mmCIF file of C-alpha atoms in Angstrom:
data_model
loop_
_atom_site.group_PDB
_atom_site.id
_atom_site.type_symbol
_atom_site.label_atom_id
_atom_site.label_comp_id
_atom_site.label_asym_id
_atom_site.label_seq_id
_atom_site.Cartn_x
_atom_site.Cartn_y
_atom_site.Cartn_z
ATOM 1 C CA MET A 14 79.846 74.172 100.524
ATOM 2 C CA ILE A 15 82.599 76.107 100.117
ATOM 3 C CA LYS A 16 83.673 77.333 102.526
ATOM 4 C CA PHE A 17 84.309 81.239 103.228
ATOM 5 C CA LEU A 18 88.549 79.423 104.850
ATOM 6 C CA ASP A 19 88.456 75.950 105.758
ATOM 7 C CA LEU A 20 91.359 75.793 108.265
ATOM 8 C CA GLN A 21 91.095 72.321 109.226
ATOM 9 C CA LYS A 22 92.079 71.634 105.205
ATOM 10 C CA ILE A 23 94.751 74.534 105.727
ATOM 11 C CA ASN A 24 96.283 73.082 108.952
ATOM 12 C CA ALA A 25 95.943 69.760 107.217
ATOM 13 C CA GLN A 26 98.944 70.624 104.568
ATOM 14 C CA TYR A 27 101.307 70.301 107.559
ATOM 15 C CA ALA A 28 100.104 68.142 109.990
ATOM 16 C CA ASP A 29 102.947 65.323 110.582
ATOM 17 C CA GLU A 30 105.719 69.068 111.315
ATOM 18 C CA LEU A 31 103.013 70.541 113.409
ATOM 19 C CA LYS A 32 102.589 67.842 115.664
ATOM 20 C CA LYS A 33 105.928 66.492 115.819
ATOM 21 C CA ALA A 34 106.754 70.225 117.214
ATOM 22 C CA VAL A 35 103.852 70.090 119.267
ATOM 23 C CA GLY A 36 105.132 66.867 120.922
ATOM 24 C CA GLU A 37 108.550 68.242 121.708
ATOM 25 C CA VAL A 38 107.579 71.147 123.376
ATOM 26 C CA ILE A 39 104.957 68.872 125.411
ATOM 27 C CA ASP A 40 108.095 66.589 126.011
ATOM 28 C CA SER A 41 110.471 69.464 126.825
ATOM 29 C CA GLY A 42 109.011 70.868 129.957
ATOM 30 C CA TRP A 43 109.439 74.327 128.935
ATOM 31 C CA TYR A 44 106.412 75.767 128.260
ATOM 32 C CA LEU A 45 106.709 79.874 128.221
ATOM 33 C CA LEU A 46 109.747 81.968 127.174
ATOM 34 C CA GLY A 47 112.286 79.357 125.794
ATOM 35 C CA ASP A 48 113.994 77.913 123.009
ATOM 36 C CA ARG A 49 110.599 77.515 120.504
ATOM 37 C CA LEU A 50 109.797 81.644 120.894
ATOM 38 C CA LYS A 51 113.263 83.100 120.853
ATOM 39 C CA ARG A 52 113.656 80.597 117.175
ATOM 40 C CA PHE A 53 110.355 82.278 116.025
ATOM 41 C CA GLU A 54 111.173 85.679 116.617
ATOM 42 C CA ALA A 55 114.701 85.686 115.695
ATOM 43 C CA ASN A 56 112.918 83.960 112.529
ATOM 44 C CA LEU A 57 110.538 86.359 111.820
ATOM 45 C CA ALA A 58 112.759 89.317 112.344
ATOM 46 C CA ALA A 59 114.708 88.197 109.489
ATOM 47 C CA TYR A 60 111.776 87.446 106.888
ATOM 48 C CA LEU A 61 111.086 91.445 107.947
ATOM 49 C CA ASN A 62 113.982 92.144 107.561
ATOM 50 C CA SER A 63 113.317 93.999 111.265
ATOM 51 C CA HIS A 64 115.615 94.704 114.083
ATOM 52 C CA HIS A 65 113.363 93.243 116.643
ATOM 53 C CA ALA A 66 110.252 90.863 116.855
ATOM 54 C CA ILE A 67 108.746 90.477 120.185
ATOM 55 C CA GLY A 68 106.005 87.030 120.567
ATOM 56 C CA VAL A 69 103.042 88.347 122.462
ATOM 57 C CA GLY A 70 99.513 87.456 123.762
ATOM 58 C CA ASN A 71 97.558 88.830 120.619
ATOM 59 C CA GLY A 72 97.285 91.061 118.012
ATOM 60 C CA LEU A 73 95.800 93.723 120.350
ATOM 61 C CA ASP A 74 98.007 93.352 122.775
ATOM 62 C CA ALA A 75 100.560 94.043 120.312
ATOM 63 C CA LEU A 76 99.489 97.599 120.061
ATOM 64 C CA ARG A 77 98.506 97.653 123.131
ATOM 65 C CA LEU A 78 102.067 97.279 124.265
ATOM 66 C CA ILE A 79 103.309 99.975 121.700
ATOM 67 C CA PHE A 80 101.293 102.776 122.999
ATOM 68 C CA LYS A 81 101.641 101.897 126.527
ATOM 69 C CA GLY A 82 105.812 101.297 125.533
ATOM 70 C CA TYR A 83 106.009 105.245 124.193
ATOM 71 C CA ILE A 84 104.298 106.274 127.275
ATOM 72 C CA GLU A 85 106.833 104.627 129.589
ATOM 73 C CA LEU A 86 109.269 106.070 127.722
ATOM 74 C CA GLY A 87 107.738 109.885 128.072
ATOM 75 C CA LEU A 88 106.960 110.187 124.048
ATOM 76 C CA MET A 89 102.904 109.990 124.398
ATOM 77 C CA GLN A 90 101.275 110.835 127.353
ATOM 78 C CA GLU A 91 96.843 110.156 128.366
ATOM 79 C CA GLY A 92 95.043 112.321 126.229
ATOM 80 C CA ASP A 93 97.451 112.508 123.446
ATOM 81 C CA GLU A 94 96.098 112.121 119.560
ATOM 82 C CA VAL A 95 96.244 109.300 117.443
ATOM 83 C CA ILE A 96 94.914 109.825 114.095
ATOM 84 C CA VAL A 97 93.474 106.357 112.983
ATOM 85 C CA PRO A 98 91.043 105.206 109.625
ATOM 86 C CA ALA A 99 87.447 105.029 110.736
ATOM 87 C CA ASN A 100 87.033 101.640 109.261
ATOM 88 C CA THR A 101 88.868 99.703 110.622
ATOM 89 C CA TYR A 102 88.323 96.711 113.140
ATOM 90 C CA ILE A 103 87.375 97.727 116.675
ATOM 91 C CA ALA A 104 90.825 96.180 117.834
ATOM 92 C CA SER A 105 92.690 99.243 116.257
ATOM 93 C CA MET A 106 90.610 101.580 118.709
ATOM 94 C CA LEU A 107 90.573 99.664 121.830
ATOM 95 C CA ALA A 108 94.815 99.634 121.237
ATOM 96 C CA ILE A 109 94.336 103.141 122.043
ATOM 97 C CA THR A 110 91.848 104.186 124.594
ATOM 98 C CA ASP A 111 92.893 101.148 126.870
ATOM 99 C CA ASN A 112 96.172 103.474 127.265
ATOM 100 C CA GLN A 113 93.877 106.730 127.566
ATOM 101 C CA LEU A 114 94.784 108.285 124.580
ATOM 102 C CA LYS A 115 92.243 109.998 121.730
ATOM 103 C CA PRO A 116 91.654 107.904 118.653
ATOM 104 C CA VAL A 117 90.777 110.563 116.120
ATOM 105 C CA LEU A 118 88.561 109.356 113.218
ATOM 106 C CA VAL A 119 89.289 110.031 109.301
ATOM 107 C CA GLU A 120 87.629 108.529 106.727
ATOM 108 C CA PRO A 121 89.431 106.013 104.320
ATOM 109 C CA GLU A 122 89.351 105.924 100.120
ATOM 110 C CA ILE A 123 86.322 104.124 99.348
ATOM 111 C CA ASP A 124 88.699 102.484 95.891
ATOM 112 C CA THR A 125 91.381 100.309 98.087
ATOM 113 C CA PHE A 126 89.540 100.908 101.805
ATOM 114 C CA ASN A 127 92.549 102.408 103.392
ATOM 115 C CA LEU A 128 93.643 105.663 105.309
ATOM 116 C CA ASP A 129 92.949 108.732 102.893
ATOM 117 C CA ILE A 130 96.268 110.384 103.453
ATOM 118 C CA ASP A 131 95.120 113.725 102.066
ATOM 119 C CA LYS A 132 92.882 113.709 104.930
ATOM 120 C CA VAL A 133 94.843 113.799 107.350
ATOM 121 C CA GLU A 134 96.726 116.977 108.071
ATOM 122 C CA ALA A 135 93.350 118.767 108.720
ATOM 123 C CA SER A 136 93.187 116.318 111.504
ATOM 124 C CA ILE A 137 96.467 117.147 113.010
ATOM 125 C CA THR A 138 96.658 118.859 116.714
ATOM 126 C CA ASP A 139 99.119 120.192 118.792
ATOM 127 C CA ARG A 140 97.816 116.244 120.819
ATOM 128 C CA THR A 141 98.660 114.757 117.896
ATOM 129 C CA LYS A 142 102.003 112.044 118.605
ATOM 130 C CA ALA A 143 101.020 109.127 116.120
ATOM 131 C CA ILE A 144 99.048 107.880 112.946
ATOM 132 C CA MET A 145 98.120 104.403 113.248
ATOM 133 C CA VAL A 146 97.577 102.869 109.673
ATOM 134 C CA VAL A 147 96.195 99.350 108.853
ATOM 135 C CA HIS A 148 96.874 97.016 106.064
ATOM 136 C CA LEU A 149 92.760 96.347 105.886
ATOM 137 C CA TYR A 150 92.048 93.193 104.091
ATOM 138 C CA GLY A 151 95.855 93.000 103.166
ATOM 139 C CA ARG A 152 96.916 95.954 100.986
ATOM 140 C CA VAL A 153 99.707 98.084 102.080
ATOM 141 C CA SER A 154 98.567 101.595 103.490
ATOM 142 C CA TRP A 155 101.637 103.748 102.284
ATOM 143 C CA SER A 156 103.333 106.378 100.919
ATOM 144 C CA HIS A 157 105.673 109.623 100.274
ATOM 145 C CA ALA A 158 102.843 111.786 101.372
ATOM 146 C CA LEU A 159 102.413 109.948 104.827
ATOM 147 C CA GLU A 160 106.049 109.840 105.476
ATOM 148 C CA ASN A 161 106.314 113.618 104.721
ATOM 149 C CA LEU A 162 103.582 114.504 106.700
ATOM 150 C CA ALA A 163 105.201 112.414 109.613
ATOM 151 C CA LYS A 164 108.617 114.334 109.708
ATOM 152 C CA LYS A 165 106.828 117.562 109.520
ATOM 153 C CA TYR A 166 105.056 116.936 112.348
ATOM 154 C CA ASN A 167 107.018 114.369 114.379
ATOM 155 C CA LEU A 168 105.008 111.993 114.926
ATOM 156 C CA LYS A 169 104.672 108.167 115.292
ATOM 157 C CA ILE A 170 104.067 106.254 112.548
ATOM 158 C CA VAL A 171 101.940 102.547 114.260
ATOM 159 C CA GLU A 172 101.255 100.026 111.995
ATOM 160 C CA ASP A 173 98.268 97.991 112.224
ATOM 161 C CA ASN A 174 99.656 94.722 110.105
ATOM 162 C CA ALA A 175 97.070 92.269 111.815
ATOM 163 C CA GLN A 176 95.750 91.098 108.372
ATOM 164 C CA ALA A 177 98.769 91.882 105.774
ATOM 165 C CA ILE A 178 101.734 89.862 106.714
ATOM 166 C CA GLY A 179 104.341 89.373 103.664
ATOM 167 C CA ALA A 180 102.890 92.403 101.649
ATOM 168 C CA GLN A 181 105.476 95.116 100.574
ATOM 169 C CA TRP A 182 106.212 98.586 99.800
ATOM 170 C CA ASN A 183 109.390 99.238 97.734
ATOM 171 C CA GLY A 184 111.208 95.882 98.480
ATOM 172 C CA LYS A 185 110.215 97.002 102.628
ATOM 173 C CA LYS A 186 107.247 94.402 103.795
ATOM 174 C CA SER A 187 104.512 95.924 106.228
ATOM 175 C CA GLY A 188 105.109 96.039 109.365
ATOM 176 C CA THR A 189 109.147 97.655 108.715
ATOM 177 C CA LEU A 190 107.635 100.871 106.940
ATOM 178 C CA GLY A 191 106.761 102.501 110.146
ATOM 179 C CA ASP A 192 108.148 103.123 113.296
ATOM 180 C CA ALA A 193 106.343 100.041 114.906
ATOM 181 C CA ALA A 194 103.886 97.987 114.265
ATOM 182 C CA GLY A 195 101.223 95.334 115.187
ATOM 183 C CA PHE A 196 100.989 91.482 114.040
ATOM 184 C CA SER A 197 97.929 89.131 114.766
ATOM 185 C CA PHE A 198 98.675 85.234 114.258
ATOM 186 C CA TYR A 199 94.831 84.682 114.913
ATOM 187 C CA PRO A 200 93.437 81.997 113.258
ATOM 188 C CA GLY A 201 92.358 82.531 110.432
ATOM 189 C CA LYS A 202 95.067 85.080 109.222
ATOM 190 C CA ASN A 203 97.459 84.457 106.536
ATOM 191 C CA LEU A 204 100.247 83.205 109.574
ATOM 192 C CA GLY A 205 97.427 81.312 111.646
ATOM 193 C CA ALA A 206 98.324 79.859 115.102
ATOM 194 C CA LEU A 207 95.702 77.271 116.724
ATOM 195 C CA GLY A 208 95.346 79.912 119.160
ATOM 196 C CA ASP A 209 95.557 83.297 119.712
ATOM 197 C CA ALA A 210 99.161 84.979 119.535
ATOM 198 C CA GLY A 211 100.196 88.242 118.016
ATOM 199 C CA ALA A 212 104.222 90.156 117.828
ATOM 200 C CA VAL A 213 105.198 93.722 118.136
ATOM 201 C CA ILE A 214 107.925 94.739 115.283
ATOM 202 C CA THR A 215 110.517 97.756 115.656
ATOM 203 C CA ASP A 216 114.089 98.716 114.641
ATOM 204 C CA ASP A 217 113.620 100.952 118.064
ATOM 205 C CA ASP A 218 116.008 99.158 120.867
ATOM 206 C CA GLN A 219 114.208 101.651 123.650
ATOM 207 C CA LEU A 220 110.637 100.243 122.804
ATOM 208 C CA ALA A 221 111.341 96.442 121.635
ATOM 209 C CA THR A 222 113.474 96.816 125.653
ATOM 210 C CA MET A 223 110.532 97.772 127.142
ATOM 211 C CA VAL A 224 107.764 96.013 125.144
ATOM 212 C CA ARG A 225 109.539 92.862 126.460
ATOM 213 C CA ALA A 226 109.088 94.125 129.914
ATOM 214 C CA LEU A 227 105.723 95.511 129.761
ATOM 215 C CA SER A 228 104.265 92.051 128.004
ATOM 216 C CA ASN A 229 106.044 89.829 131.293
ATOM 217 C CA TYR A 230 104.605 91.792 134.307
ATOM 218 C CA GLY A 231 106.522 94.642 133.445
ATOM 219 C CA SER A 232 109.586 92.872 134.978
ATOM 220 C CA HIS A 233 112.878 92.478 132.975
ATOM 221 C CA LYS A 234 114.134 90.047 135.809
ATOM 222 C CA LYS A 235 111.420 87.567 137.413
ATOM 223 C CA TYR A 236 109.985 89.218 140.597
ATOM 224 C CA VAL A 237 111.225 93.067 140.109
ATOM 225 C CA ASN A 238 108.927 94.786 138.298
ATOM 226 C CA ASP A 239 110.302 97.991 137.115
ATOM 227 C CA PHE A 240 106.439 98.753 135.275
ATOM 228 C CA GLN A 241 103.046 97.762 135.633
ATOM 229 C CA GLY A 242 103.134 95.619 132.981
ATOM 230 C CA LEU A 243 100.725 93.103 131.191
ATOM 231 C CA ASN A 244 100.732 89.549 131.197
ATOM 232 C CA SER A 245 100.908 89.045 127.587
ATOM 233 C CA ARG A 246 103.424 86.039 126.274
ATOM 234 C CA MET A 247 103.341 84.046 123.463
ATOM 235 C CA ASP A 248 103.636 80.606 124.520
ATOM 236 C CA GLU A 249 106.041 77.887 123.616
ATOM 237 C CA ILE A 250 103.455 75.452 121.296
ATOM 238 C CA GLN A 251 102.460 78.579 119.216
ATOM 239 C CA ALA A 252 106.041 79.667 118.574
ATOM 240 C CA ALA A 253 106.589 76.529 117.220
ATOM 241 C CA ILE A 254 103.636 76.371 114.916
ATOM 242 C CA LEU A 255 104.328 79.839 113.960
ATOM 243 C CA ASP A 256 107.976 79.545 113.200
ATOM 244 C CA ILE A 257 107.221 75.544 110.740
ATOM 245 C CA LYS A 258 104.250 77.885 108.576
ATOM 246 C CA LEU A 259 106.102 81.088 108.333
ATOM 247 C CA GLN A 260 108.444 78.647 106.037
ATOM 248 C CA TYR A 261 105.335 78.785 103.216
ATOM 249 C CA LEU A 262 103.802 81.836 103.991
ATOM 250 C CA ASP A 263 104.830 82.997 100.543
ATOM 251 C CA HIS A 264 103.746 80.558 98.555
ATOM 252 C CA GLU A 265 100.291 80.313 100.426
ATOM 253 C CA ASN A 266 99.990 84.341 99.394
ATOM 254 C CA GLN A 267 100.834 83.989 95.980
ATOM 255 C CA GLN A 268 97.751 81.179 96.178
ATOM 256 C CA ARG A 269 96.168 83.589 97.231
ATOM 257 C CA ARG A 270 97.090 86.271 94.872
ATOM 258 C CA MET A 271 95.974 83.630 91.484
ATOM 259 C CA ILE A 272 92.321 83.718 93.131
ATOM 260 C CA ALA A 273 92.194 87.283 93.405
ATOM 261 C CA ASN A 274 93.491 87.626 90.539
ATOM 262 C CA LYS A 275 91.470 85.416 88.859
ATOM 263 C CA TYR A 276 88.384 86.683 90.725
ATOM 264 C CA LEU A 277 89.394 89.942 89.470
ATOM 265 C CA THR A 278 89.158 88.819 85.539
ATOM 266 C CA GLU A 279 86.506 86.733 85.650
ATOM 267 C CA ILE A 280 83.738 88.207 87.709
ATOM 268 C CA LYS A 281 81.978 90.108 85.258
ATOM 269 C CA ASN A 282 78.893 91.269 87.366
ATOM 270 C CA ASN A 283 78.182 95.438 86.317
ATOM 271 C CA ASN A 284 76.170 94.796 89.923
ATOM 272 C CA LEU A 285 78.959 94.699 92.064
ATOM 273 C CA ILE A 286 82.116 96.728 92.321
ATOM 274 C CA LEU A 287 85.464 94.473 92.561
ATOM 275 C CA PRO A 288 88.385 95.430 94.387
ATOM 276 C CA LYS A 289 90.660 97.292 93.143
ATOM 277 C CA ALA A 290 94.177 95.686 92.987
ATOM 278 C CA PRO A 291 97.167 97.867 92.965
ATOM 279 C CA GLN A 292 99.618 98.318 90.683
ATOM 280 C CA ASN A 293 102.359 96.540 92.053
ATOM 281 C CA HIS A 294 100.863 92.905 92.923
ATOM 282 C CA LEU A 295 103.042 92.607 95.839
ATOM 283 C CA GLU A 296 101.238 94.912 97.563
ATOM 284 C CA HIS A 297 98.765 93.501 98.839
ATOM 285 C CA ILE A 298 98.164 90.159 99.966
ATOM 286 C CA TRP A 299 94.449 89.697 99.855
ATOM 287 C CA HIS A 300 93.517 87.809 102.879
ATOM 288 C CA LEU A 301 90.227 89.085 101.975
ATOM 289 C CA PHE A 302 88.568 89.374 98.874
ATOM 290 C CA VAL A 303 85.774 91.995 99.428
ATOM 291 C CA ILE A 304 83.716 93.015 97.246
ATOM 292 C CA ARG A 305 80.581 95.861 97.828
ATOM 293 C CA THR A 306 77.271 95.911 96.409
ATOM 294 C CA SER A 307 74.014 98.151 97.417
ATOM 295 C CA HIS A 308 72.331 95.002 97.335
ATOM 296 C CA ARG A 309 75.093 93.300 99.816
ATOM 297 C CA ASP A 310 72.617 91.372 101.882
ATOM 298 C CA ALA A 311 70.862 89.979 99.187
ATOM 299 C CA LEU A 312 73.671 88.819 97.703
ATOM 300 C CA GLN A 313 75.242 87.089 100.570
ATOM 301 C CA THR A 314 71.373 85.315 100.983
ATOM 302 C CA TYR A 315 72.452 84.463 97.200
ATOM 303 C CA LEU A 316 75.724 82.973 97.745
ATOM 304 C CA GLU A 317 74.681 80.650 100.565
ATOM 305 C CA LYS A 318 71.598 79.484 98.674
ATOM 306 C CA ASN A 319 73.991 78.359 96.015
ATOM 307 C CA GLY A 320 76.555 76.422 98.389
ATOM 308 C CA ILE A 321 78.880 80.207 99.258
ATOM 309 C CA GLN A 322 79.944 81.030 102.351
ATOM 310 C CA THR A 323 80.227 84.432 102.719
ATOM 311 C CA LEU A 324 81.476 86.914 106.038
ATOM 312 C CA ILE A 325 81.177 90.557 106.005
ATOM 313 C CA HIS A 326 83.831 92.709 107.184
ATOM 314 C CA TYR A 327 82.636 94.680 108.992
ATOM 315 C CA PRO A 328 79.188 94.701 109.712
ATOM 316 C CA ILE A 329 79.025 97.567 112.233
ATOM 317 C CA PRO A 330 81.933 101.008 112.061
ATOM 318 C CA PRO A 331 83.468 101.552 115.406
ATOM 319 C CA HIS A 332 82.050 104.671 116.089
ATOM 320 C CA HIS A 333 78.867 103.033 116.134
ATOM 321 C CA GLN A 334 79.173 100.741 118.835
ATOM 322 C CA LYS A 335 77.457 100.827 121.666
ATOM 323 C CA ALA A 336 81.407 100.708 123.702
ATOM 324 C CA TYR A 337 82.158 104.344 121.583
ATOM 325 C CA PRO A 338 78.893 106.203 122.508
ATOM 326 C CA GLN A 339 80.676 108.825 122.443
ATOM 327 C CA TRP A 340 80.849 108.608 118.639
ATOM 328 C CA ASN A 341 77.421 107.015 118.034
ATOM 329 C CA LYS A 342 76.503 110.549 116.366
ATOM 330 C CA MET A 343 79.673 111.208 113.865
ATOM 331 C CA TYR A 344 78.185 110.596 110.800
ATOM 332 C CA LEU A 345 80.818 109.582 108.694
ATOM 333 C CA PRO A 346 79.773 108.760 105.762
ATOM 334 C CA ILE A 347 82.557 106.481 103.115
ATOM 335 C CA THR A 348 82.668 104.886 106.164
ATOM 336 C CA GLU A 349 79.398 103.836 106.702
ATOM 337 C CA LYS A 350 78.695 103.384 102.971
ATOM 338 C CA ILE A 351 81.880 100.534 102.977
ATOM 339 C CA HIS A 352 80.259 98.724 105.932
ATOM 340 C CA HIS A 353 76.913 98.482 104.402
ATOM 341 C CA GLU A 354 78.050 97.653 101.108
ATOM 342 C CA VAL A 355 81.246 95.416 101.881
ATOM 343 C CA LEU A 356 80.815 91.330 101.303
ATOM 344 C CA SER A 357 84.173 89.120 101.425
ATOM 345 C CA LEU A 358 83.937 85.887 98.924
ATOM 346 C CA PRO A 359 85.824 82.935 100.437
ATOM 347 C CA MET A 360 89.938 83.294 100.028
ATOM 348 C CA SER A 361 91.511 80.780 100.869
ATOM 349 C CA PRO A 362 95.405 79.129 99.926
ATOM 350 C CA VAL A 363 94.023 75.774 99.469
ATOM 351 C CA GLN A 364 91.280 76.756 97.821
ATOM 352 C CA THR A 365 90.558 74.795 94.306
ATOM 353 C CA ILE A 366 90.333 76.217 90.725
ATOM 354 C CA THR A 367 87.125 74.198 90.440
ATOM 355 C CA GLU A 368 86.029 75.880 93.704
ATOM 356 C CA THR A 369 86.712 79.293 92.557
ATOM 357 C CA ASN A 370 85.458 78.804 89.129
ATOM 358 C CA HIS A 371 82.075 78.016 90.804
ATOM 359 C CA VAL A 372 82.016 81.124 92.594
ATOM 360 C CA ILE A 373 82.725 83.312 89.808
ATOM 361 C CA GLU A 374 80.040 81.073 87.642
ATOM 362 C CA VAL A 375 77.437 81.926 90.661
ATOM 363 C CA ILE A 376 78.158 85.476 91.368
ATOM 364 C CA ASN A 377 77.784 86.408 87.246
ATOM 365 C CA HIS A 378 74.233 85.121 86.880
ATOM 366 C CA TRP A 379 73.192 86.892 90.579
ATOM 367 C CA PRO A 380 70.782 89.261 88.467
ATOM 368 C CA GLY A 381 71.053 92.112 91.676
ATOM 369 C CA GLU A 382 68.361 93.188 93.458
#
């Protein structure tokens, strides 16, 4: 079986370094808010060319803390609206609603899966305070038109950069394009921890100071709590692991680009729609390689029978989830079409040419159903 993502094989490349780092943390006797976290934060900020990197518990918390920070700073309040792509993973929505803000769902472009910027302005009201862009599947979601909209209406741009670390737009890395960004280091991400972890990235000094406090019980000083915060801190072991793996990120992203290019040039099945690659290859780090077909379930079954594991990202759109019953009767045709048709092929920096060729050969022989 060709695994969709072989995490064991990915981490085995660096096993000696990882085990040594974990052992050093264990022996140190210091497991939270220590030197390993400071080192990783500094290295991550340098990699991204950002002023601040704040390690937190996970990617959802990173986004939650950004909005909570803006509320505490008086820049947003309960009931304010945040524009968000309708086809994103539900975490993007949860970060907004958890802060008693209102998500305003806008359809994506079907060719890129990212927010359709041309449809944003029609959804802006006097309660709109932010646009959340999601660099879905590893492709940068950005444009000068987006920047102009934010400036025209005095809106914050928050990046959900859970899937696109290392991608670039006009020489700047995703996660540094807007006012603040949430990163996820879930094990399956391009930069993955060995557990949950995340980060907030921003050049805003006030927001960074606020997020640091909010992620630590609302405290700048132990036992002195200025805000109603969270307990969301990246631990020393995850920081040590991520600091090692960060050194190899660009190489692994390039391996993903090579596999994606092979898929794009060699898959020749008219029953499928391949993802649209950007003109500048640096704008995509191919966290996922997502194809579309109206016979998605039949294709997935066919591939599984031929020893190829695939996943669906994502089978149910947020507005059809039971978690949000107020949206269940909404009709968003592009979003719904995407969720009914997408299938993610194996994609991994340790995927071999032989494995990739097998995936291509099997897909090219699929008769369609």
